[in-house]
Amino acid sequence: MQKDNVKKFLVVVPTYNESRDIAKMVNAIKSLNLGISILIIDDNSPDGTGLIVDELCKKNDDVYVLHREKKLGLGSAYVKGFKFALENNYDYICEMDADFSHDPKYLVDFYRGMEDCDLVIASRYIDGISIVNWGLCRLLMSYFANKFVRLITGMPFTDCMGGFKCFRASVLKGIGLDNIIAKGYVIQMEMLYRTFKKGYKIKEIPIIFYNRKHGRSKMNRVDILESFFVVIYLKFLSGFKIIFNRERTIKQR
């Protein structure tokens, strides 16, 4: 599929205890033959994920790893990965999970969609509810969380909390990665909201989301609480912060 003027494409994959799937995921991405580079950010997984990734890096010159000392949160992992992408001049930067809940085949759709968009979102809800093997409680929580975010922020997207996206590098530069406040899963919504408020062109594409086969979800109550407060902050309190900073600057003059 690669032609002249091919864009540099990086997939950022945070990991914590993904030893059963990470090698399969890397191989699945490489089998697409899109020339995609892969950056894995491992939070010192006790199951040996980091050691497996080290071996993958030795065998593949387009696979990279950043090791962190401990579990520091999904938000900070993605910010670190996005900064790596900008420092190394990648054009398209995708984020995805390591557990195959995000099927790598959709990276082809991302690649095509980025031709005329600044951000492509993989939506679990644009064609109805396309989620496999979730319990009713989790499904309802996700569905109504999206409804809540849309109501508060005014965003028109069907999946504001999804973690499978592709950004142009210019978007990451434009929103300012140092401005990101989310430490956990709510970074998905924050990145989308900041992109939306900047007026970038955003498109949703339908996917089927599969519940992970191994291990368990790493989202906890702290993530849920953070999600609520970050949504409120971005919509209502960030504006007061901007006004305060402007007034302080004027007084200093």
mmCIF file of C-alpha atoms in Angstrom:
data_model
loop_
_atom_site.group_PDB
_atom_site.id
_atom_site.type_symbol
_atom_site.label_atom_id
_atom_site.label_comp_id
_atom_site.label_asym_id
_atom_site.label_seq_id
_atom_site.Cartn_x
_atom_site.Cartn_y
_atom_site.Cartn_z
ATOM 1 C CA MET A 1 0.000 0.000 0.000
ATOM 2 C CA GLN A 2 2.942 2.324 0.456
ATOM 3 C CA LYS A 3 3.529 4.804 -2.366
ATOM 4 C CA ASP A 4 5.558 7.947 -2.824
ATOM 5 C CA ASN A 5 5.169 10.598 -0.118
ATOM 6 C CA VAL A 6 4.078 8.030 2.455
ATOM 7 C CA LYS A 7 3.468 9.552 5.865
ATOM 8 C CA LYS A 8 5.380 8.322 8.896
ATOM 9 C CA PHE A 9 2.886 6.404 11.023
ATOM 10 C CA LEU A 10 3.433 5.513 14.679
ATOM 11 C CA VAL A 11 1.203 3.377 16.893
ATOM 12 C CA VAL A 12 1.539 4.046 20.638
ATOM 13 C CA VAL A 13 0.662 1.052 22.830
ATOM 14 C CA PRO A 14 0.789 1.375 26.643
ATOM 15 C CA THR A 15 1.216 -1.924 28.478
ATOM 16 C CA TYR A 16 0.867 -3.309 31.977
ATOM 17 C CA ASN A 17 0.807 -7.106 32.303
ATOM 18 C CA GLU A 18 0.175 -7.820 28.618
ATOM 19 C CA SER A 19 2.721 -10.619 28.170
ATOM 20 C CA ARG A 20 0.164 -12.979 26.603
ATOM 21 C CA ASP A 21 -0.777 -10.596 23.797
ATOM 22 C CA ILE A 22 1.966 -8.054 23.109
ATOM 23 C CA ALA A 23 4.042 -10.128 20.672
ATOM 24 C CA LYS A 24 0.881 -11.165 18.804
ATOM 25 C CA MET A 25 -0.201 -7.530 18.618
ATOM 26 C CA VAL A 26 3.144 -6.385 17.214
ATOM 27 C CA ASN A 27 3.071 -9.142 14.592
ATOM 28 C CA ALA A 28 -0.516 -8.326 13.654
ATOM 29 C CA ILE A 29 0.316 -4.651 13.117
ATOM 30 C CA LYS A 30 3.410 -5.464 11.064
ATOM 31 C CA SER A 31 1.450 -7.920 8.912
ATOM 32 C CA LEU A 32 -0.605 -5.008 7.543
ATOM 33 C CA ASN A 33 2.466 -3.879 5.568
ATOM 34 C CA LEU A 34 1.733 -0.200 6.085
ATOM 35 C CA GLY A 35 5.238 0.645 7.251
ATOM 36 C CA ILE A 36 3.912 1.381 10.735
ATOM 37 C CA SER A 37 6.344 1.925 13.586
ATOM 38 C CA ILE A 38 5.305 0.758 17.057
ATOM 39 C CA LEU A 39 6.119 2.390 20.382
ATOM 40 C CA ILE A 40 5.357 0.358 23.508
ATOM 41 C CA ILE A 41 5.336 2.085 26.886
ATOM 42 C CA ASP A 42 5.617 -0.449 29.670
ATOM 43 C CA ASP A 43 5.014 0.432 33.320
ATOM 44 C CA ASN A 44 7.387 -2.171 34.768
ATOM 45 C CA SER A 45 4.918 -5.022 34.260
ATOM 46 C CA PRO A 46 5.552 -7.778 36.844
ATOM 47 C CA ASP A 47 4.533 -10.452 34.313
ATOM 48 C CA GLY A 48 7.582 -9.793 32.119
ATOM 49 C CA THR A 49 5.917 -7.786 29.348
ATOM 50 C CA GLY A 50 8.898 -5.436 29.244
ATOM 51 C CA LEU A 51 11.355 -8.272 28.663
ATOM 52 C CA ILE A 52 9.274 -9.595 25.768
ATOM 53 C CA VAL A 53 9.199 -6.129 24.221
ATOM 54 C CA ASP A 54 12.970 -5.809 24.581
ATOM 55 C CA GLU A 55 13.348 -8.959 22.478
ATOM 56 C CA LEU A 56 10.896 -7.612 19.900
ATOM 57 C CA CYS A 57 12.950 -4.418 19.639
ATOM 58 C CA LYS A 58 16.124 -6.425 18.997
ATOM 59 C CA LYS A 59 14.445 -8.229 16.103
ATOM 60 C CA ASN A 60 12.592 -5.236 14.592
ATOM 61 C CA ASP A 61 14.150 -1.856 13.883
ATOM 62 C CA ASP A 62 10.702 -0.229 13.768
ATOM 63 C CA VAL A 63 9.634 -1.350 17.252
ATOM 64 C CA TYR A 64 10.576 0.840 20.215
ATOM 65 C CA VAL A 65 10.030 0.690 23.961
ATOM 66 C CA LEU A 66 10.004 3.188 26.792
ATOM 67 C CA HIS A 67 10.309 1.594 30.228
ATOM 68 C CA ARG A 68 8.827 3.374 33.234
ATOM 69 C CA GLU A 69 9.656 2.578 36.831
ATOM 70 C CA LYS A 70 6.099 1.869 37.948
ATOM 71 C CA LYS A 71 2.452 2.116 36.974
ATOM 72 C CA LEU A 72 1.978 5.848 36.409
ATOM 73 C CA GLY A 73 -1.350 5.996 34.589
ATOM 74 C CA LEU A 74 -2.613 5.752 31.034
ATOM 75 C CA GLY A 75 -2.753 9.511 30.555
ATOM 76 C CA SER A 76 0.897 10.135 31.319
ATOM 77 C CA ALA A 77 1.871 7.127 29.182
ATOM 78 C CA TYR A 78 0.131 8.545 26.141
ATOM 79 C CA VAL A 79 1.580 12.019 26.665
ATOM 80 C CA LYS A 80 5.055 10.473 26.825
ATOM 81 C CA GLY A 81 4.348 8.501 23.652
ATOM 82 C CA PHE A 82 2.970 11.518 21.805
ATOM 83 C CA LYS A 83 6.048 13.563 22.710
ATOM 84 C CA PHE A 84 8.240 10.751 21.376
ATOM 85 C CA ALA A 85 6.273 10.899 18.120
ATOM 86 C CA LEU A 86 6.766 14.647 17.718
ATOM 87 C CA GLU A 87 10.447 14.452 18.601
ATOM 88 C CA ASN A 88 10.909 11.822 15.878
ATOM 89 C CA ASN A 89 8.870 13.614 13.221
ATOM 90 C CA TYR A 90 5.984 11.189 12.784
ATOM 91 C CA ASP A 91 3.038 12.479 10.752
ATOM 92 C CA TYR A 92 0.224 10.219 11.993
ATOM 93 C CA ILE A 93 0.078 8.990 15.590
ATOM 94 C CA CYS A 94 -2.365 6.293 16.612
ATOM 95 C CA GLU A 95 -3.231 5.107 20.113
ATOM 96 C CA MET A 96 -4.587 1.643 20.852
ATOM 97 C CA ASP A 97 -4.786 -1.098 23.482
ATOM 98 C CA ALA A 98 -2.510 -4.125 23.534
ATOM 99 C CA ASP A 99 -5.182 -6.727 24.347
ATOM 100 C CA PHE A 100 -6.917 -6.968 20.933
ATOM 101 C CA SER A 101 -10.035 -5.169 22.094
ATOM 102 C CA HIS A 102 -8.956 -2.850 19.278
ATOM 103 C CA ASP A 103 -8.562 -4.931 16.126
ATOM 104 C CA PRO A 104 -5.374 -3.910 14.256
ATOM 105 C CA LYS A 105 -7.173 -4.289 10.914
ATOM 106 C CA TYR A 106 -8.814 -0.902 11.507
ATOM 107 C CA LEU A 107 -5.419 0.786 11.209
ATOM 108 C CA VAL A 108 -5.936 0.551 7.447
ATOM 109 C CA ASP A 109 -9.100 2.650 7.807
ATOM 110 C CA PHE A 110 -7.226 5.146 9.977
ATOM 111 C CA TYR A 111 -4.505 5.472 7.356
ATOM 112 C CA ARG A 112 -7.060 6.222 4.643
ATOM 113 C CA GLY A 113 -9.151 8.492 6.849
ATOM 114 C CA MET A 114 -6.212 10.702 7.732
ATOM 115 C CA GLU A 115 -5.941 11.866 4.133
ATOM 116 C CA ASP A 116 -8.647 14.489 4.708
ATOM 117 C CA CYS A 117 -8.982 14.656 8.513
ATOM 118 C CA ASP A 118 -6.979 15.795 11.507
ATOM 119 C CA LEU A 119 -8.317 13.179 13.908
ATOM 120 C CA VAL A 120 -10.051 9.875 13.222
ATOM 121 C CA ILE A 121 -11.990 8.212 16.050
ATOM 122 C CA ALA A 122 -12.932 4.549 16.119
ATOM 123 C CA SER A 123 -16.504 4.535 17.410
ATOM 124 C CA ARG A 124 -18.232 1.701 19.237
ATOM 125 C CA TYR A 125 -21.629 3.411 18.913
ATOM 126 C CA ILE A 126 -21.922 5.068 15.502
ATOM 127 C CA ASP A 127 -23.638 1.990 14.010
ATOM 128 C CA GLY A 128 -25.600 1.098 17.125
ATOM 129 C CA ILE A 129 -23.790 -0.646 19.983
ATOM 130 C CA SER A 130 -20.887 -2.645 18.522
ATOM 131 C CA ILE A 131 -19.355 -4.182 21.634
ATOM 132 C CA VAL A 132 -18.773 -7.910 22.084
ATOM 133 C CA ASN A 133 -18.831 -9.715 25.467
ATOM 134 C CA TRP A 134 -19.373 -6.826 27.833
ATOM 135 C CA GLY A 135 -21.695 -7.283 30.794
ATOM 136 C CA LEU A 136 -24.854 -5.187 30.916
ATOM 137 C CA CYS A 137 -23.618 -3.033 33.816
ATOM 138 C CA ARG A 138 -20.390 -2.073 32.083
ATOM 139 C CA LEU A 139 -22.187 -1.462 28.814
ATOM 140 C CA LEU A 140 -24.723 0.867 30.425
ATOM 141 C CA MET A 141 -22.012 2.722 32.327
ATOM 142 C CA SER A 142 -20.044 3.350 29.129
ATOM 143 C CA TYR A 143 -23.114 4.324 27.130
ATOM 144 C CA PHE A 144 -24.390 6.841 29.651
ATOM 145 C CA ALA A 145 -20.885 8.199 30.317
ATOM 146 C CA ASN A 146 -20.771 9.137 26.648
ATOM 147 C CA LYS A 147 -24.205 10.728 26.922
ATOM 148 C CA PHE A 148 -23.040 12.741 29.940
ATOM 149 C CA VAL A 149 -19.894 13.952 28.163
ATOM 150 C CA ARG A 150 -21.856 14.993 25.093
ATOM 151 C CA LEU A 151 -24.384 16.864 27.222
ATOM 152 C CA ILE A 152 -21.758 18.767 29.218
ATOM 153 C CA THR A 153 -19.234 19.504 26.469
ATOM 154 C CA GLY A 154 -21.484 19.914 23.456
ATOM 155 C CA MET A 155 -19.406 17.506 21.388
ATOM 156 C CA PRO A 156 -21.444 15.730 18.685
ATOM 157 C CA PHE A 157 -19.491 12.464 18.608
ATOM 158 C CA THR A 158 -21.023 9.110 19.432
ATOM 159 C CA ASP A 159 -17.927 7.758 21.229
ATOM 160 C CA CYS A 160 -16.183 10.420 23.312
ATOM 161 C CA MET A 161 -14.426 7.964 25.619
ATOM 162 C CA GLY A 162 -12.962 5.475 23.143
ATOM 163 C CA GLY A 163 -9.241 4.741 23.214
ATOM 164 C CA PHE A 164 -8.643 3.942 19.546
ATOM 165 C CA LYS A 165 -7.751 7.128 17.638
ATOM 166 C CA CYS A 166 -5.341 8.570 15.107
ATOM 167 C CA PHE A 167 -4.007 12.149 15.256
ATOM 168 C CA ARG A 168 -2.094 14.303 12.843
ATOM 169 C CA ALA A 169 1.105 15.542 14.417
ATOM 170 C CA SER A 170 -0.107 19.111 13.879
ATOM 171 C CA VAL A 171 -3.026 18.424 16.250
ATOM 172 C CA LEU A 172 -0.751 17.248 19.044
ATOM 173 C CA LYS A 173 1.363 20.355 18.578
ATOM 174 C CA GLY A 174 -1.700 22.591 18.409
ATOM 175 C CA ILE A 175 -3.418 21.431 21.586
ATOM 176 C CA GLY A 176 -0.186 21.468 23.604
ATOM 177 C CA LEU A 177 0.664 18.219 25.336
ATOM 178 C CA ASP A 178 1.883 20.049 28.440
ATOM 179 C CA ASN A 179 -1.695 21.297 28.915
ATOM 180 C CA ILE A 180 -3.098 17.782 29.409
ATOM 181 C CA ILE A 181 -4.313 17.289 32.986
ATOM 182 C CA ALA A 182 -5.714 13.740 32.837
ATOM 183 C CA LYS A 183 -3.653 11.001 34.439
ATOM 184 C CA GLY A 184 -5.951 8.066 33.692
ATOM 185 C CA TYR A 185 -8.444 6.869 31.098
ATOM 186 C CA VAL A 186 -10.193 10.227 30.796
ATOM 187 C CA ILE A 187 -7.302 11.402 28.643
ATOM 188 C CA GLN A 188 -9.338 9.937 25.780
ATOM 189 C CA MET A 189 -12.076 12.506 26.311
ATOM 190 C CA GLU A 190 -9.675 15.351 27.100
ATOM 191 C CA MET A 191 -7.647 14.902 23.918
ATOM 192 C CA LEU A 192 -10.836 14.771 21.868
ATOM 193 C CA TYR A 193 -12.320 17.838 23.561
ATOM 194 C CA ARG A 194 -9.186 19.930 23.114
ATOM 195 C CA THR A 195 -9.011 18.904 19.455
ATOM 196 C CA PHE A 196 -12.699 19.742 18.986
ATOM 197 C CA LYS A 197 -12.363 23.173 20.652
ATOM 198 C CA LYS A 198 -9.431 24.049 18.387
ATOM 199 C CA GLY A 199 -11.628 23.483 15.336
ATOM 200 C CA TYR A 200 -9.732 20.582 13.793
ATOM 201 C CA LYS A 201 -11.530 18.280 11.378
ATOM 202 C CA ILE A 202 -12.671 15.100 13.151
ATOM 203 C CA LYS A 203 -14.262 11.978 11.701
ATOM 204 C CA GLU A 204 -15.699 8.832 13.322
ATOM 205 C CA ILE A 205 -15.398 5.415 11.747
ATOM 206 C CA PRO A 206 -17.327 2.338 12.949
ATOM 207 C CA ILE A 207 -15.543 -0.564 14.639
ATOM 208 C CA ILE A 208 -16.460 -3.684 16.549
ATOM 209 C CA PHE A 209 -14.968 -3.575 20.042
ATOM 210 C CA TYR A 210 -14.065 -6.912 21.653
ATOM 211 C CA ASN A 211 -13.765 -7.439 25.373
ATOM 212 C CA ARG A 212 -10.274 -8.599 26.283
ATOM 213 C CA LYS A 213 -9.778 -12.379 26.387
ATOM 214 C CA HIS A 214 -7.027 -12.391 29.008
ATOM 215 C CA GLY A 215 -6.664 -10.514 32.279
ATOM 216 C CA ARG A 216 -9.090 -7.867 33.448
ATOM 217 C CA SER A 217 -9.860 -4.230 32.820
ATOM 218 C CA LYS A 218 -7.475 -1.852 34.595
ATOM 219 C CA MET A 219 -10.046 0.898 35.048
ATOM 220 C CA ASN A 220 -10.954 1.516 38.691
ATOM 221 C CA ARG A 221 -13.050 3.868 40.825
ATOM 222 C CA VAL A 222 -10.334 6.512 40.843
ATOM 223 C CA ASP A 223 -10.465 6.602 37.034
ATOM 224 C CA ILE A 224 -14.241 7.020 37.122
ATOM 225 C CA LEU A 225 -14.038 9.904 39.614
ATOM 226 C CA GLU A 226 -11.256 11.563 37.657
ATOM 227 C CA SER A 227 -13.352 11.320 34.497
ATOM 228 C CA PHE A 228 -16.208 13.232 36.120
ATOM 229 C CA PHE A 229 -14.007 16.008 37.486
ATOM 230 C CA VAL A 230 -11.946 16.432 34.304
ATOM 231 C CA VAL A 231 -15.115 16.829 32.217
ATOM 232 C CA ILE A 232 -16.388 19.521 34.592
ATOM 233 C CA TYR A 233 -13.006 21.257 34.708
ATOM 234 C CA LEU A 234 -12.573 21.388 30.949
ATOM 235 C CA LYS A 235 -16.058 22.739 30.356
ATOM 236 C CA PHE A 236 -16.457 25.212 33.215
ATOM 237 C CA LEU A 237 -13.258 25.885 35.164
ATOM 238 C CA SER A 238 -10.571 26.112 32.475
ATOM 239 C CA GLY A 239 -12.160 29.312 31.183
ATOM 240 C CA PHE A 240 -11.817 30.932 34.619
ATOM 241 C CA LYS A 241 -8.163 29.915 34.693
ATOM 242 C CA ILE A 242 -7.546 31.611 31.341
ATOM 243 C CA ILE A 243 -9.261 34.816 32.516
ATOM 244 C CA PHE A 244 -7.292 34.777 35.788
ATOM 245 C CA ASN A 245 -3.994 34.359 33.956
ATOM 246 C CA ARG A 246 -4.830 37.226 31.590
ATOM 247 C CA GLU A 247 -5.710 39.542 34.472
ATOM 248 C CA ARG A 248 -2.508 38.625 36.302
ATOM 249 C CA THR A 249 -0.462 39.335 33.165
ATOM 250 C CA ILE A 250 -2.108 42.760 32.744
ATOM 251 C CA LYS A 251 -1.397 43.666 36.387
ATOM 252 C CA GLN A 252 2.240 42.618 36.031
ATOM 253 C CA ARG A 253 2.622 44.978 33.115
#
